[in-house]
């Protein structure tokens, strides 16, 4: 009986720890094929969160460019992006897009981000 309670305690503590290590992020991170399917829909705005120079070197057709590294990213995004559409965003490699996604989710947007970034999309 002691063994049973010890196992039950261990499983309870272990499952509690694993849940704590996986916080709710509020956005979906997708691969290239799923991203392409999402941005083909009418209810989606594509957002490129790279620098203007990176955007000028190549981007998804029709994408809006707002650099997530700018101090006023949040206010620029709120001004430019509709809340009634899904925001599909990407950066170069997938790191900055996750930062942007968190900011936009905090502002009440529905967000999908490309996990591998522009580098993965263009290859």
PDB file of C-alpha atoms in Angstrom:
ATOM      1  CA  UNK A   1       0.000   0.000   0.000  1.00  0.00           C
ATOM      2  CA  UNK A   2       2.877   2.375   0.790  1.00  0.00           C
ATOM      3  CA  UNK A   3       4.337   1.647  -2.623  1.00  0.00           C
ATOM      4  CA  UNK A   4       1.044   2.504  -4.296  1.00  0.00           C
ATOM      5  CA  UNK A   5       0.859   5.887  -2.530  1.00  0.00           C
ATOM      6  CA  UNK A   6       4.497   6.591  -3.284  1.00  0.00           C
ATOM      7  CA  UNK A   7       3.900   5.921  -6.979  1.00  0.00           C
ATOM      8  CA  UNK A   8       0.730   8.018  -6.943  1.00  0.00           C
ATOM      9  CA  UNK A   9       2.597  10.886  -5.268  1.00  0.00           C
ATOM     10  CA  UNK A  10       5.466  10.650  -7.766  1.00  0.00           C
ATOM     11  CA  UNK A  11       3.095  10.644 -10.759  1.00  0.00           C
ATOM     12  CA  UNK A  12       1.178  13.602  -9.356  1.00  0.00           C
ATOM     13  CA  UNK A  13       4.338  15.624  -8.753  1.00  0.00           C
ATOM     14  CA  UNK A  14       5.831  14.653 -12.105  1.00  0.00           C
ATOM     15  CA  UNK A  15       2.712  15.591 -14.081  1.00  0.00           C
ATOM     16  CA  UNK A  16       2.484  18.871 -12.191  1.00  0.00           C
ATOM     17  CA  UNK A  17       6.059  19.691 -13.125  1.00  0.00           C
ATOM     18  CA  UNK A  18       5.591  18.909 -16.787  1.00  0.00           C
ATOM     19  CA  UNK A  19       2.506  21.122 -16.979  1.00  0.00           C
ATOM     20  CA  UNK A  20       4.404  23.983 -15.327  1.00  0.00           C
ATOM     21  CA  UNK A  21       7.142  23.719 -17.946  1.00  0.00           C
ATOM     22  CA  UNK A  22       4.675  24.085 -20.837  1.00  0.00           C
ATOM     23  CA  UNK A  23       2.976  27.467 -20.332  1.00  0.00           C
ATOM     24  CA  UNK A  24      -0.011  28.463 -22.435  1.00  0.00           C
ATOM     25  CA  UNK A  25       1.327  30.623 -25.253  1.00  0.00           C
ATOM     26  CA  UNK A  26      -1.941  31.615 -26.898  1.00  0.00           C
ATOM     27  CA  UNK A  27      -0.838  31.250 -30.515  1.00  0.00           C
ATOM     28  CA  UNK A  28      -0.248  28.424 -32.932  1.00  0.00           C
ATOM     29  CA  UNK A  29       3.216  27.698 -34.312  1.00  0.00           C
ATOM     30  CA  UNK A  30       3.032  25.905 -37.679  1.00  0.00           C
ATOM     31  CA  UNK A  31       5.296  24.492 -40.362  1.00  0.00           C
ATOM     32  CA  UNK A  32       5.700  25.680 -43.944  1.00  0.00           C
ATOM     33  CA  UNK A  33       2.890  23.723 -45.624  1.00  0.00           C
ATOM     34  CA  UNK A  34       0.314  24.618 -43.003  1.00  0.00           C
ATOM     35  CA  UNK A  35       1.441  28.273 -43.079  1.00  0.00           C
ATOM     36  CA  UNK A  36       1.014  28.374 -46.861  1.00  0.00           C
ATOM     37  CA  UNK A  37      -2.504  26.959 -46.543  1.00  0.00           C
ATOM     38  CA  UNK A  38      -3.406  29.477 -43.837  1.00  0.00           C
ATOM     39  CA  UNK A  39      -2.170  32.544 -45.719  1.00  0.00           C
ATOM     40  CA  UNK A  40      -4.160  31.508 -48.791  1.00  0.00           C
ATOM     41  CA  UNK A  41      -7.395  32.183 -46.871  1.00  0.00           C
ATOM     42  CA  UNK A  42      -9.330  35.463 -47.058  1.00  0.00           C
ATOM     43  CA  UNK A  43      -9.598  36.054 -43.325  1.00  0.00           C
ATOM     44  CA  UNK A  44      -5.823  36.304 -42.806  1.00  0.00           C
ATOM     45  CA  UNK A  45      -3.388  39.216 -42.688  1.00  0.00           C
ATOM     46  CA  UNK A  46       0.246  38.276 -43.307  1.00  0.00           C
ATOM     47  CA  UNK A  47       2.738  40.127 -41.126  1.00  0.00           C
ATOM     48  CA  UNK A  48       6.496  40.193 -41.686  1.00  0.00           C
ATOM     49  CA  UNK A  49       8.189  41.236 -38.424  1.00  0.00           C
ATOM     50  CA  UNK A  50      11.723  41.533 -39.846  1.00  0.00           C
ATOM     51  CA  UNK A  51      13.606  44.757 -40.483  1.00  0.00           C
ATOM     52  CA  UNK A  52      12.817  46.933 -43.503  1.00  0.00           C
ATOM     53  CA  UNK A  53      16.099  45.828 -45.114  1.00  0.00           C
ATOM     54  CA  UNK A  54      15.224  42.138 -44.693  1.00  0.00           C
ATOM     55  CA  UNK A  55      11.736  42.770 -46.047  1.00  0.00           C
ATOM     56  CA  UNK A  56      13.179  44.534 -49.089  1.00  0.00           C
ATOM     57  CA  UNK A  57      15.303  41.461 -49.884  1.00  0.00           C
ATOM     58  CA  UNK A  58      12.181  39.321 -50.265  1.00  0.00           C
ATOM     59  CA  UNK A  59       8.856  38.686 -48.540  1.00  0.00           C
ATOM     60  CA  UNK A  60       5.500  36.971 -48.870  1.00  0.00           C
ATOM     61  CA  UNK A  61       3.358  38.761 -51.451  1.00  0.00           C
ATOM     62  CA  UNK A  62       0.994  41.173 -49.740  1.00  0.00           C
ATOM     63  CA  UNK A  63       2.705  40.977 -46.349  1.00  0.00           C
ATOM     64  CA  UNK A  64       2.661  44.012 -44.087  1.00  0.00           C
ATOM     65  CA  UNK A  65       6.054  44.853 -42.590  1.00  0.00           C
ATOM     66  CA  UNK A  66       6.303  45.949 -38.958  1.00  0.00           C
ATOM     67  CA  UNK A  67       9.699  45.414 -37.340  1.00  0.00           C
ATOM     68  CA  UNK A  68       9.217  43.719 -33.973  1.00  0.00           C
ATOM     69  CA  UNK A  69      12.548  45.139 -32.768  1.00  0.00           C
ATOM     70  CA  UNK A  70      11.235  48.714 -32.930  1.00  0.00           C
ATOM     71  CA  UNK A  71      10.198  50.198 -29.592  1.00  0.00           C
ATOM     72  CA  UNK A  72       6.798  51.125 -30.955  1.00  0.00           C
ATOM     73  CA  UNK A  73       6.002  47.726 -32.483  1.00  0.00           C
ATOM     74  CA  UNK A  74       2.957  47.262 -30.258  1.00  0.00           C
ATOM     75  CA  UNK A  75       1.361  50.599 -31.147  1.00  0.00           C
ATOM     76  CA  UNK A  76       2.181  50.242 -34.867  1.00  0.00           C
ATOM     77  CA  UNK A  77       0.647  46.778 -34.909  1.00  0.00           C
ATOM     78  CA  UNK A  78      -2.511  47.880 -33.105  1.00  0.00           C
ATOM     79  CA  UNK A  79      -2.891  50.736 -35.573  1.00  0.00           C
ATOM     80  CA  UNK A  80      -2.316  48.602 -38.685  1.00  0.00           C
ATOM     81  CA  UNK A  81      -3.818  45.190 -37.907  1.00  0.00           C
ATOM     82  CA  UNK A  82      -7.507  44.298 -37.747  1.00  0.00           C
ATOM     83  CA  UNK A  83      -8.623  42.212 -34.796  1.00  0.00           C
ATOM     84  CA  UNK A  84     -11.302  40.424 -36.797  1.00  0.00           C
ATOM     85  CA  UNK A  85      -8.748  38.552 -38.910  1.00  0.00           C
ATOM     86  CA  UNK A  86      -6.091  35.953 -38.137  1.00  0.00           C
ATOM     87  CA  UNK A  87      -2.579  37.393 -38.102  1.00  0.00           C
ATOM     88  CA  UNK A  88      -0.120  35.002 -39.785  1.00  0.00           C
ATOM     89  CA  UNK A  89       3.377  36.209 -39.043  1.00  0.00           C
ATOM     90  CA  UNK A  90       6.955  35.305 -39.725  1.00  0.00           C
ATOM     91  CA  UNK A  91      10.515  36.551 -39.274  1.00  0.00           C
ATOM     92  CA  UNK A  92      13.821  35.271 -40.604  1.00  0.00           C
ATOM     93  CA  UNK A  93      14.245  32.119 -38.520  1.00  0.00           C
ATOM     94  CA  UNK A  94      11.260  31.894 -36.162  1.00  0.00           C
ATOM     95  CA  UNK A  95      12.688  33.564 -33.062  1.00  0.00           C
ATOM     96  CA  UNK A  96      11.417  37.151 -33.464  1.00  0.00           C
ATOM     97  CA  UNK A  97       8.051  35.936 -34.699  1.00  0.00           C
ATOM     98  CA  UNK A  98       7.445  34.196 -31.384  1.00  0.00           C
ATOM     99  CA  UNK A  99       8.143  37.477 -29.561  1.00  0.00           C
ATOM    100  CA  UNK A 100       5.749  39.313 -31.884  1.00  0.00           C
ATOM    101  CA  UNK A 101       3.126  36.593 -31.502  1.00  0.00           C
ATOM    102  CA  UNK A 102       3.173  36.932 -27.703  1.00  0.00           C
ATOM    103  CA  UNK A 103       2.747  40.694 -27.941  1.00  0.00           C
ATOM    104  CA  UNK A 104      -0.163  40.404 -30.350  1.00  0.00           C
ATOM    105  CA  UNK A 105      -1.884  37.688 -28.319  1.00  0.00           C
ATOM    106  CA  UNK A 106      -1.632  39.965 -25.279  1.00  0.00           C
ATOM    107  CA  UNK A 107      -3.478  42.591 -27.337  1.00  0.00           C
ATOM    108  CA  UNK A 108      -6.284  40.190 -28.220  1.00  0.00           C
ATOM    109  CA  UNK A 109      -5.254  39.056 -31.712  1.00  0.00           C
ATOM    110  CA  UNK A 110      -5.630  35.531 -33.075  1.00  0.00           C
ATOM    111  CA  UNK A 111      -2.110  34.608 -34.196  1.00  0.00           C
ATOM    112  CA  UNK A 112      -0.383  31.896 -36.187  1.00  0.00           C
ATOM    113  CA  UNK A 113       3.391  32.042 -36.588  1.00  0.00           C
ATOM    114  CA  UNK A 114       5.694  30.275 -38.995  1.00  0.00           C
ATOM    115  CA  UNK A 115       7.977  28.157 -36.812  1.00  0.00           C
ATOM    116  CA  UNK A 116      10.896  28.088 -39.281  1.00  0.00           C
ATOM    117  CA  UNK A 117      10.681  31.654 -40.556  1.00  0.00           C
ATOM    118  CA  UNK A 118      11.398  33.106 -43.975  1.00  0.00           C
ATOM    119  CA  UNK A 119      14.504  30.950 -44.339  1.00  0.00           C
ATOM    120  CA  UNK A 120      12.379  27.812 -44.161  1.00  0.00           C
ATOM    121  CA  UNK A 121       9.626  29.227 -46.333  1.00  0.00           C
ATOM    122  CA  UNK A 122      11.821  30.305 -49.239  1.00  0.00           C
ATOM    123  CA  UNK A 123      13.840  27.072 -49.420  1.00  0.00           C
TER     124      UNK A 123
END
